[in-house]
Coordinates of C-alpha atoms in Angstrom, one line a residue:
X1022 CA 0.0 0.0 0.0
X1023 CA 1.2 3.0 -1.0
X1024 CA 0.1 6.1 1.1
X1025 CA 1.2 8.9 -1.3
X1026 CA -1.7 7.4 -3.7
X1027 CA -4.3 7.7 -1.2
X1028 CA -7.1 10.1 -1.2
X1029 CA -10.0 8.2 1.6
X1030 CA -9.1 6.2 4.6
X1031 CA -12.3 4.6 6.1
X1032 CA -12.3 3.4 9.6
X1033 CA -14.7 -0.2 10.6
X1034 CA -14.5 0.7 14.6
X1035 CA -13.3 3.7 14.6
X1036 CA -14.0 4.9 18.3
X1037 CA -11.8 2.8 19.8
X1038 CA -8.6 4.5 21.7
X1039 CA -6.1 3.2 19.3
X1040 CA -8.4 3.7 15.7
X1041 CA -9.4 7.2 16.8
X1042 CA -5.8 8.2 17.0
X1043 CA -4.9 7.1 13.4
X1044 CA -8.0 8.5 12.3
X1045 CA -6.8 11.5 13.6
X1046 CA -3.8 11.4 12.3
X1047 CA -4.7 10.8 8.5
X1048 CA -7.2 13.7 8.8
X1049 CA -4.6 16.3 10.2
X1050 CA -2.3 14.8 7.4
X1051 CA -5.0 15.8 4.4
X1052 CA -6.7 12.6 4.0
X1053 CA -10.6 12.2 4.0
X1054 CA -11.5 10.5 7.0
X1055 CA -14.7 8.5 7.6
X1056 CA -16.2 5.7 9.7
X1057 CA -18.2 3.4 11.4
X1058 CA -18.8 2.3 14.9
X1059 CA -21.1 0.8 17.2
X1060 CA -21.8 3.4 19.5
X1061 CA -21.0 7.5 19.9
X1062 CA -18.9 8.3 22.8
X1063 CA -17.0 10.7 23.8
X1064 CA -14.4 9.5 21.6
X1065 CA -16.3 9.4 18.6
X1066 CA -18.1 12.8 19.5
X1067 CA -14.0 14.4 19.4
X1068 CA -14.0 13.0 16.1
X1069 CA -17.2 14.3 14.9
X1070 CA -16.0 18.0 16.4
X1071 CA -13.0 18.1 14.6
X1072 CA -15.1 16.9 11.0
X1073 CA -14.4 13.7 10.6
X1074 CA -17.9 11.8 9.5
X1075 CA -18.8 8.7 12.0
X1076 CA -22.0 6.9 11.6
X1077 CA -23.5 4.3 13.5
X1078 CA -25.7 2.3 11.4
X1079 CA -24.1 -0.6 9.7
X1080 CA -25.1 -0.4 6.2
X1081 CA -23.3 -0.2 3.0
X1082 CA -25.1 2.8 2.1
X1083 CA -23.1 4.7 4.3
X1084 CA -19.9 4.1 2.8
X1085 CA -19.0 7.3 0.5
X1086 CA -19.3 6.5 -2.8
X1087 CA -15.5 7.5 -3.2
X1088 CA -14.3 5.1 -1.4
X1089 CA -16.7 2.1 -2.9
X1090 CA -15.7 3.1 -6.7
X1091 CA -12.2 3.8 -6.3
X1092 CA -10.5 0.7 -4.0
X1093 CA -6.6 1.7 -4.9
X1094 CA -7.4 5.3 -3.8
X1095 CA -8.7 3.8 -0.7
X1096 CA -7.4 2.8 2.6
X1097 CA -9.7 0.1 4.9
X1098 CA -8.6 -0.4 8.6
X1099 CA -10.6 -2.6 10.7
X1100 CA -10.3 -3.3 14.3
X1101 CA -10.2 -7.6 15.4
X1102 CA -12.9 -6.5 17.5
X1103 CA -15.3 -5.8 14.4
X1104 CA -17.6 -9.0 14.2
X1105 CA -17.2 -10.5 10.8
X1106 CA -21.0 -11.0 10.2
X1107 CA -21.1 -7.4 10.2
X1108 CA -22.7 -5.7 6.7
X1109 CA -19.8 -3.3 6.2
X1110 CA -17.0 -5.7 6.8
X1111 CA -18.7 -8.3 4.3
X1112 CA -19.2 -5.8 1.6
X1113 CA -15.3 -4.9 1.7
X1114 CA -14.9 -8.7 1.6
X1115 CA -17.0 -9.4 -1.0
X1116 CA -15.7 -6.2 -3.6
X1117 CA -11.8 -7.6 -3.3
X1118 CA -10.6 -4.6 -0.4
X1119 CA -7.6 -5.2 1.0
X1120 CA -8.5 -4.3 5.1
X1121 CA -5.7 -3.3 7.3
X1122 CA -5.3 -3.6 10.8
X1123 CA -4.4 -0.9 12.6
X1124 CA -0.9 -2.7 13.7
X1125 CA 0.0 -2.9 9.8
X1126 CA -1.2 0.9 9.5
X1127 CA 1.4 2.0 12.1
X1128 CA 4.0 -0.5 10.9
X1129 CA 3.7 1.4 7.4
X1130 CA 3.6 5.3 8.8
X1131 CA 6.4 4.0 11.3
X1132 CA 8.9 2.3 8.6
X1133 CA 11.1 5.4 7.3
X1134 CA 10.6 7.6 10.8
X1135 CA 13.0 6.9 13.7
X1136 CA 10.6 5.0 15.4
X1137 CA 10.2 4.6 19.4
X1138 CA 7.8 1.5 20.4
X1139 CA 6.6 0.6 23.9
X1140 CA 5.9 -3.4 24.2
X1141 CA 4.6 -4.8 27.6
X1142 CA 1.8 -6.4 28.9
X1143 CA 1.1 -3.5 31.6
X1144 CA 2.7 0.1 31.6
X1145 CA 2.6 0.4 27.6
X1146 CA 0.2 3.7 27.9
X1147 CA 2.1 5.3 30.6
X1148 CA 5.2 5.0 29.5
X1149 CA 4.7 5.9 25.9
X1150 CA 3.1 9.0 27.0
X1151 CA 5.7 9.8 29.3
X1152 CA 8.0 9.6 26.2
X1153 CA 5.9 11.8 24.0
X1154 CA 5.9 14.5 26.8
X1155 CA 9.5 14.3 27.1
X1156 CA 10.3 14.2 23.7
X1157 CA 7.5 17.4 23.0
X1158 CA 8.2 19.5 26.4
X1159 CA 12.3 19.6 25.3
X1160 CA 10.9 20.5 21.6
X1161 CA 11.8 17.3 19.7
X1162 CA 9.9 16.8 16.6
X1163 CA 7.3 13.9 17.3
X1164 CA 4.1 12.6 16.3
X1165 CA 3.2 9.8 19.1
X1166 CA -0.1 7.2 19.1
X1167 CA -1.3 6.7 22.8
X1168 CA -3.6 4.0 23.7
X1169 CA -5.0 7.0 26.3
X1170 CA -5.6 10.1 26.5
X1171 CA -2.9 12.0 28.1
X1172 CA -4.0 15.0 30.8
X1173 CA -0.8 17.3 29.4
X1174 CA -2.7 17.5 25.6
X1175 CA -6.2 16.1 26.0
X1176 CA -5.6 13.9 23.4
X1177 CA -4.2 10.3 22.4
X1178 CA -2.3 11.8 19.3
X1179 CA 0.4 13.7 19.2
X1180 CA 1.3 15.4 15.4
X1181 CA 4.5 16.8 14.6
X1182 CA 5.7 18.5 11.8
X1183 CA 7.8 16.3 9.8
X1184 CA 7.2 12.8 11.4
X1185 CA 10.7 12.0 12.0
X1186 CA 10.1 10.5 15.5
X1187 CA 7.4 8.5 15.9
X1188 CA 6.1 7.1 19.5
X1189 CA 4.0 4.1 19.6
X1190 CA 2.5 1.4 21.7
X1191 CA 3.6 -2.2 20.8
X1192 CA 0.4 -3.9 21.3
X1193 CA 0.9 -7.3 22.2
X1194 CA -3.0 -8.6 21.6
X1195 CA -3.1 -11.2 18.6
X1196 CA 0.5 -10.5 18.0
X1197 CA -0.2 -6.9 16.4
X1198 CA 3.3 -6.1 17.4
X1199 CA 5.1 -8.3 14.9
X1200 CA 4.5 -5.3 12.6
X1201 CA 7.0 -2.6 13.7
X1202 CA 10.6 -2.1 13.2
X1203 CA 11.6 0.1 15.9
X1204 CA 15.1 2.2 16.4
X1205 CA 14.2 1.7 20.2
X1206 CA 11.9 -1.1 21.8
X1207 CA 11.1 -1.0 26.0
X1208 CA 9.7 -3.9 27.2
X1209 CA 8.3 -3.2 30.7
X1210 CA 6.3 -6.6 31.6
X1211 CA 5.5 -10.1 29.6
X1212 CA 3.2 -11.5 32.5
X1213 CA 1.1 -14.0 31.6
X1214 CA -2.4 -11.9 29.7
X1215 CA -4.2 -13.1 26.5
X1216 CA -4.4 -16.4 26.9
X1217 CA -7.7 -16.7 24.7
X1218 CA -5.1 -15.4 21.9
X1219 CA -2.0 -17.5 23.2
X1220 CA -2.8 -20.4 25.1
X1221 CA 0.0 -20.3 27.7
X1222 CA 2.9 -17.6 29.0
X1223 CA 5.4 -19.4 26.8
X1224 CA 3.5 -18.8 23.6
X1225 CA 3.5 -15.3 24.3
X1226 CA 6.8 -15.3 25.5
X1227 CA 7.7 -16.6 22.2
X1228 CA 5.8 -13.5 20.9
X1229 CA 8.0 -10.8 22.6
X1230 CA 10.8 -12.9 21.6
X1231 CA 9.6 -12.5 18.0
X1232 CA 9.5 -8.4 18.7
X1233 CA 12.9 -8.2 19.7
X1234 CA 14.2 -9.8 16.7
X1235 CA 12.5 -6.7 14.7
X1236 CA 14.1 -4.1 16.6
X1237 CA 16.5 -2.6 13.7
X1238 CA 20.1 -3.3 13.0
X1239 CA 22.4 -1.4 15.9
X1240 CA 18.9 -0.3 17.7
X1241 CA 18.3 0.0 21.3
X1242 CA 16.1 -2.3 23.7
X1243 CA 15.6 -1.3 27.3
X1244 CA 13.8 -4.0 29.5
X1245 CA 12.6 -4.4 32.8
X1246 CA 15.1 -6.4 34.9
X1247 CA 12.8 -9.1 35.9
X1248 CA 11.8 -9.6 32.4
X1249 CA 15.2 -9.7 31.2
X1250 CA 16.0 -13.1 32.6
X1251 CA 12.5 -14.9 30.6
X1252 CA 13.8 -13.5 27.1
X1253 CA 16.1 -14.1 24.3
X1254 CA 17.2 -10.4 24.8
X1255 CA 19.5 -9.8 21.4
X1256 CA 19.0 -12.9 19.0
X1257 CA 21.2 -11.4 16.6
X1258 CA 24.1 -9.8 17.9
X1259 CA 22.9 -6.5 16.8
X1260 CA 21.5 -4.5 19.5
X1261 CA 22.4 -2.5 22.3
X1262 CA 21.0 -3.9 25.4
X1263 CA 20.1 -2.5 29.0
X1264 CA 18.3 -3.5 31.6
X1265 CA 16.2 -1.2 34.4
X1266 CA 14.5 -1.7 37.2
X1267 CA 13.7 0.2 40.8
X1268 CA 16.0 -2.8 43.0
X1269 CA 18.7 -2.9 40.3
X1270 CA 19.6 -3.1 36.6
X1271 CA 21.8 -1.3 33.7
X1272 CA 19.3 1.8 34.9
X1273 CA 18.0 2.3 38.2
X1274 CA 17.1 5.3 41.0
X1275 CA 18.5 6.1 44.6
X1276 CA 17.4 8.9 47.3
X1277 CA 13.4 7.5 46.4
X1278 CA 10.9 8.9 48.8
X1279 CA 7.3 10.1 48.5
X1280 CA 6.6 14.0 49.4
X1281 CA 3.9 15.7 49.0
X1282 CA 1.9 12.9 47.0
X1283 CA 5.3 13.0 44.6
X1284 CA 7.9 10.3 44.1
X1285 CA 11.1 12.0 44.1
X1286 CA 13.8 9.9 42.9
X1287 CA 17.6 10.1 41.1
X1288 CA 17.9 8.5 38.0
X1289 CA 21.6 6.2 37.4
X1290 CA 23.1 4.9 34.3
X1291 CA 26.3 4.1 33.5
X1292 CA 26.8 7.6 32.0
X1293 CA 25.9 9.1 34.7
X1294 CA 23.2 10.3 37.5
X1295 CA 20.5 12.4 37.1
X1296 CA 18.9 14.5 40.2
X1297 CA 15.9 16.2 41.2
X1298 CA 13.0 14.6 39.7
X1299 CA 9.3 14.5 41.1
X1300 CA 6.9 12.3 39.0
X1301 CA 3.2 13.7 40.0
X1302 CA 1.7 10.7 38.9
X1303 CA 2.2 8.1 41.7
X1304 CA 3.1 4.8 41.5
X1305 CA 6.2 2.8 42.2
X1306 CA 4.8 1.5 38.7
X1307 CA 5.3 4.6 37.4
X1308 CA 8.6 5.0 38.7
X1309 CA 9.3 2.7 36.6
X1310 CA 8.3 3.3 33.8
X1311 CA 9.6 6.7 34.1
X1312 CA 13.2 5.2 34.0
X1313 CA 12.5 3.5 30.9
X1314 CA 10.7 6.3 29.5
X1315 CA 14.1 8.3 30.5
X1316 CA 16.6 5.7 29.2
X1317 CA 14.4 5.3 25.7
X1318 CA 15.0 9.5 24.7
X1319 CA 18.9 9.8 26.0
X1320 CA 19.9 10.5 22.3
X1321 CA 17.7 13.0 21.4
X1322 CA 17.7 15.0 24.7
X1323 CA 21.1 15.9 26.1
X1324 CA 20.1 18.0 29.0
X1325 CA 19.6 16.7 32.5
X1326 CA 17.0 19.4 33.0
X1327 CA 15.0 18.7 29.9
X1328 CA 14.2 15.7 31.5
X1329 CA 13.7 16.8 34.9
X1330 CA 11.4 19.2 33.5
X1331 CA 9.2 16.7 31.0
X1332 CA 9.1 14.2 34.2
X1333 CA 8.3 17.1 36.6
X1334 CA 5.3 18.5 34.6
X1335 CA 3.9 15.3 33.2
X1336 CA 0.4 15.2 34.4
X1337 CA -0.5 11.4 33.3
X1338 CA -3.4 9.7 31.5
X1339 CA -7.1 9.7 31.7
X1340 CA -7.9 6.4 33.9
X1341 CA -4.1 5.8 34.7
X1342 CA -4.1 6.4 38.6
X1343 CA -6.1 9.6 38.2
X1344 CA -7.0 11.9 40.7
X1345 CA -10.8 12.3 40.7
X1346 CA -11.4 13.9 44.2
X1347 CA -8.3 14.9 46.9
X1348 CA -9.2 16.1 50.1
X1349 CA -8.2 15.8 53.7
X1350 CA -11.6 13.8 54.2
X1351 CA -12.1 11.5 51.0
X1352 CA -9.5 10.7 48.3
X1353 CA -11.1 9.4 44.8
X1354 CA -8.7 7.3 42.5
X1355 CA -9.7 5.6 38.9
X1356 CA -7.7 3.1 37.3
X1357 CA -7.8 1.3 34.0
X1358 CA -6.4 -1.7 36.3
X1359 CA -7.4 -5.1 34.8
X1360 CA -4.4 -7.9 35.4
X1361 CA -3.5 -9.4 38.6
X1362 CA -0.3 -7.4 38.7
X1363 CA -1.2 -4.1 37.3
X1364 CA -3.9 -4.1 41.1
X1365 CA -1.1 -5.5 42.9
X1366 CA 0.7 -2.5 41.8
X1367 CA -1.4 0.0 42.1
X1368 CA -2.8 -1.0 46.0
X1369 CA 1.1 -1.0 46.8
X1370 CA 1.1 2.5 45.9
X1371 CA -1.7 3.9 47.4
X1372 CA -1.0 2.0 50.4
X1373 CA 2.2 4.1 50.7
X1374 CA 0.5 7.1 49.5
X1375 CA -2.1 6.8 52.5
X1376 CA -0.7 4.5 54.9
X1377 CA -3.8 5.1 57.8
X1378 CA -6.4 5.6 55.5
X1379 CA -9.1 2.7 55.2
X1380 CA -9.0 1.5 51.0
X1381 CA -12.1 0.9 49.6
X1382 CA -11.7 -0.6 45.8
X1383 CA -14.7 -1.2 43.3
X1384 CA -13.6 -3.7 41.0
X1385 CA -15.3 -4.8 37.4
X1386 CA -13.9 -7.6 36.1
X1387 CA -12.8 -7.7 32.1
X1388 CA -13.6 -10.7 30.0
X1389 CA -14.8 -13.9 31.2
X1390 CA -11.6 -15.5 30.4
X1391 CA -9.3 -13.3 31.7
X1392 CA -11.5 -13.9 35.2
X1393 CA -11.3 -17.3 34.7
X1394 CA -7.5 -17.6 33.8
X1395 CA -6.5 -15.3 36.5
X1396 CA -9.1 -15.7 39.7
X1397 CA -6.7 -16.4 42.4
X1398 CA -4.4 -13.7 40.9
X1399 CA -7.6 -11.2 41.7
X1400 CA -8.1 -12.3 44.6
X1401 CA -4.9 -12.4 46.3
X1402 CA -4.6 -8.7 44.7
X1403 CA -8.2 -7.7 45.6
X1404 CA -7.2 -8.5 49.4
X1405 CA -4.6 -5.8 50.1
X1406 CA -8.3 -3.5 50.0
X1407 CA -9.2 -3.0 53.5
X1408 CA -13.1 -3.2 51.7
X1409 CA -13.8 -4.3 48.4
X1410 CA -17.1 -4.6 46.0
X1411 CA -16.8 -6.5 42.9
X1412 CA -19.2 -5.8 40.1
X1413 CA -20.7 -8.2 37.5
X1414 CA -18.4 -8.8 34.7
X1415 CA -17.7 -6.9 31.7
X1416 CA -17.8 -9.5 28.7
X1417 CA -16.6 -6.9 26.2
X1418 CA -15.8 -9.2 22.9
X1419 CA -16.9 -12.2 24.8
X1420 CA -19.6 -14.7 25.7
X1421 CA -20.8 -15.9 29.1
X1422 CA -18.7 -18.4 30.3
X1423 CA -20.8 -20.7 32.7
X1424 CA -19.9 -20.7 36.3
X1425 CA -17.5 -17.8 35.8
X1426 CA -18.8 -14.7 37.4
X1427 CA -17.4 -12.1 40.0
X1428 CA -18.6 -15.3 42.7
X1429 CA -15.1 -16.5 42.3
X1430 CA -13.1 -14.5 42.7
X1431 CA -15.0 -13.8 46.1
X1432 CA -14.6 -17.2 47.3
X1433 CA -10.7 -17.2 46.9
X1434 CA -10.2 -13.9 49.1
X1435 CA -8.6 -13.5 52.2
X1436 CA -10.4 -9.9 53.1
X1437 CA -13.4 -10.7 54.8
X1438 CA -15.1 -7.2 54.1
X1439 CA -16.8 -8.1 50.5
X1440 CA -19.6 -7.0 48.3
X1441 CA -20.6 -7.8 45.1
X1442 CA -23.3 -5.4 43.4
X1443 CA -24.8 -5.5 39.7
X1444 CA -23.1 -2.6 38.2
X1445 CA -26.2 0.1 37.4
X1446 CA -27.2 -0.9 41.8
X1447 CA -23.8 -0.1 42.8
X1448 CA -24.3 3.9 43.4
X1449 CA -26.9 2.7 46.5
X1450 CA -23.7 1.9 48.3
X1451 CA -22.6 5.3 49.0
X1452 CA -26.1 6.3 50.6
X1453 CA -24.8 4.8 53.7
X1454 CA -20.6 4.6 53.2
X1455 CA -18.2 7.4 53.2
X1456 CA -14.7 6.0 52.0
X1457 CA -11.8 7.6 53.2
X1458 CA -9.7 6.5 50.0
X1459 CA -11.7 5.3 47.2
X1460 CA -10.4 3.0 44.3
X1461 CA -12.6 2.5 41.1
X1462 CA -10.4 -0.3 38.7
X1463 CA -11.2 -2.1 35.0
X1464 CA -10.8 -1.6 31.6
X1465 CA -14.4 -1.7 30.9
X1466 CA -17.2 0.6 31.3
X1467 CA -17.0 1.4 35.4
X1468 CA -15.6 4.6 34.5
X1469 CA -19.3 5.9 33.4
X1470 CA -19.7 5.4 37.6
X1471 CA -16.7 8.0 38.0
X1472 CA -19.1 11.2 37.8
X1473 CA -21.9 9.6 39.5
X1474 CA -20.0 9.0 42.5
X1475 CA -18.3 12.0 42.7
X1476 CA -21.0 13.8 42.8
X1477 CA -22.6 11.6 45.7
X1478 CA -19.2 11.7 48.1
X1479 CA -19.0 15.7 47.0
X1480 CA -23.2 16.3 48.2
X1481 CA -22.2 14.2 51.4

């Protein structure tokens, strides 16, 4: 596919966090931008704003005719999560399109730009956002596709000018990865997730394995420590190497402490120590992935306090331990959350945030599979919550699984103090409970609660 002979680029699930970002970027870039998708939201509403045409009727007849009569002058990128009985995916089908996933689309704008990719089963959003706000606050040229939407921009997209540097997430899901050639690849977890794509942890093991081989000739990888030792870190004898971590590694911190709601750390390489850094968004998590976020832009910004400075004013991303109400009386917290490790993580942290406050965490569950696959992961997690609800699960893509329910995961926890509530009931809680540190974690829809609730603990 060659881009330069493009004139439409038409979009089969376009409101998802990833499409709606290339969408984006096409239409600032000149192309005609249209699509389809299920639902409006507030994704799809941005889109609409900035004049790109979204419909939400599956019918052929709302496929310009532009991009019907003229298929090499059109671009077709569909989503896995598109059901293949659906009318506008058969017609493409059926006229002899080529469709394009969204992986392929990236691999292809990626290929001749100096290209910065974030692989990982957890801490791909944050860190590659952390990047893009380094790389754009110390006025590097970027463009950069977040699977989020990051506070500093209100956006998921960043554009630059010439697209030399580009900043991506390396999505791991059905192997979308295996598309980019990088310059520079960070790998910052390869826990076990997926399994209804890979069947076990060695498979996708095997996966990342298969990444690393595509990171280009005399190019850079920079891997969590732990992960280090479960890889085949440079196959071909090519690439530089370095591993980071917060208890060790090629890259790690000293002088760590939490003021003021702030971990304030000192970054240490072998080149050298950097001081004075205060990441706002907390998280020994984040710390993390602020080393490798660091590490990843060391040849494109020379200055110690370029750095400091992206770190210092980086604000985060929408649903990434976000700050919804903090007060002296009730703190509000909402977190995309949805692995075993990623709520291990994040209770850790707000445990060390609020040491003598009592944590309440709503929890809704994603996939029936993952619940399944991971139970006693949740609820060994789940039980670092002084008090936890668990709502019904979110099936997303998925079928009922019999026997699989939030019930489960219940069953298998330690903390005594448990509720579950059907999602739409679960507001009725907070007519009698006033949390002094309140937790709200998935990846589905439980952040339509967020406002809701906040308005309920604010009319207390």
């Amino acid at each position: 596919m060659n881009l330069e002979n493009l004139h439409s680029v038409y979009f089969l699930g376009i409101g998802g966090i990833g499409m709606s970002a290339l969408a984006r970027w096409f239409h600032a870039n000149g192309y005609a931008v249209t699509g389809y998708d299920k639902t409006a939201t507030s994704l799809t509403e941005k889109l609409v704003e900035e004049g790109i045409a979204v419909h939400y009727e599956d019918h052929v007849r709302n496929i310009p005719e532009k991009v019907k009569k003229d298929r090499d002058g059109a671009l077709i990128i569909y989503t896995p999560a598109v059901p293949v009985d659906l009318n506008e995916y058969q017609f493409f089908i059926n006229e002899g399109f080529e469709l394009y996933k969204r992986s392929q689309v990236l691999g292809m704008l990626t290929k001749s730009s100096y290209t910065i990719a974030v692989a990982g089963t957890h801490g791909k959003t944050t860190t590659s956002s952390m990047i893009a706000h380094l790389l754009k606050s110390a006025g590097v040229d970027c463009s950069a596709f977040v699977g989020g939407i990051m506070t500093n921009y209100d956006s998921n997209l960043l554009i630059g000018v010439n697209n030399e540097v580009m900043v991506v997430e390396a999505d791991e899901f059905d192997r979308s990865f295996l598309t980019l050639h990088p310059d520079v690849a960070i790998i910052t977890a390869t826990d076990a997730d997926h399994l209804d794509i890979y069947g076990s942890k060695d498979s996708l093991k095997d996966s990342f394995n298969e990444f690393i081989k595509n990171i280009k000739a005399n190019g850079q990888l920079f891997i969590e420590e732990k992960v280090a030792a479960e890889l085949v870190l440079n196959p071909n004898g090519n690439i530089n190497v370095n591993t980071y971590g917060l208890n060790g590694g090629d890259i790690t911190i000293s002088d760590l402490k939490i003021a003021n709601a702030k971990f304030e750390f000192t970054f240490k390489s072998h080149e050298g120590n950097a001081k004075g850094f205060a990441l706002a968004m907390p998280g020994y998590h984040n710390v993390s992935n602020a080393l490798a976020a660091i590490a990843s832009v060391g040849s494109l910004i020379k200055q110690d306090e370029q750095l400091v400075n992206g770190i210092n004013t980086y604000l985060g991303v929408k649903r990434r331990f976000e700050y919804v109400i903090k007060s002296d009386d009730i703190v509000f917290i909402d977190d995309y959350a949805h692995h075993p490790e990623e709520i291990k993580a994040l209770l850790e942290s707000v445990r060390a945030l609020y040491p003598n406050k009592k944590i309440t965490a709503i929890f809704q569950p994603h996939l029936f599979t993952r619940t399944r696959d991971f139970v006693d992961g949740f609820a060994e997690s789940l039980s670092m919550a002084d008090h936890v609800i668990l709502l019904d699960i979110y099936p997303a893509r998925e079928l009922p699984i019999p026997g699989v329910n939030s019930e489960m995961i219940k069953e298998k926890m330690t903390n005594k103090s448990i509720r579950t509530y059907i999602k739409d009931d679960v507001l009725e809680y907070f007519d009698n409970h006033t949390p002094e540190v309140l937790l709200t974690i998935g990846a589905g829809n439980i952040d339509t609660l967020v406002s809701p609730i906040k308005k309920r603990l604010e009319n207390k």
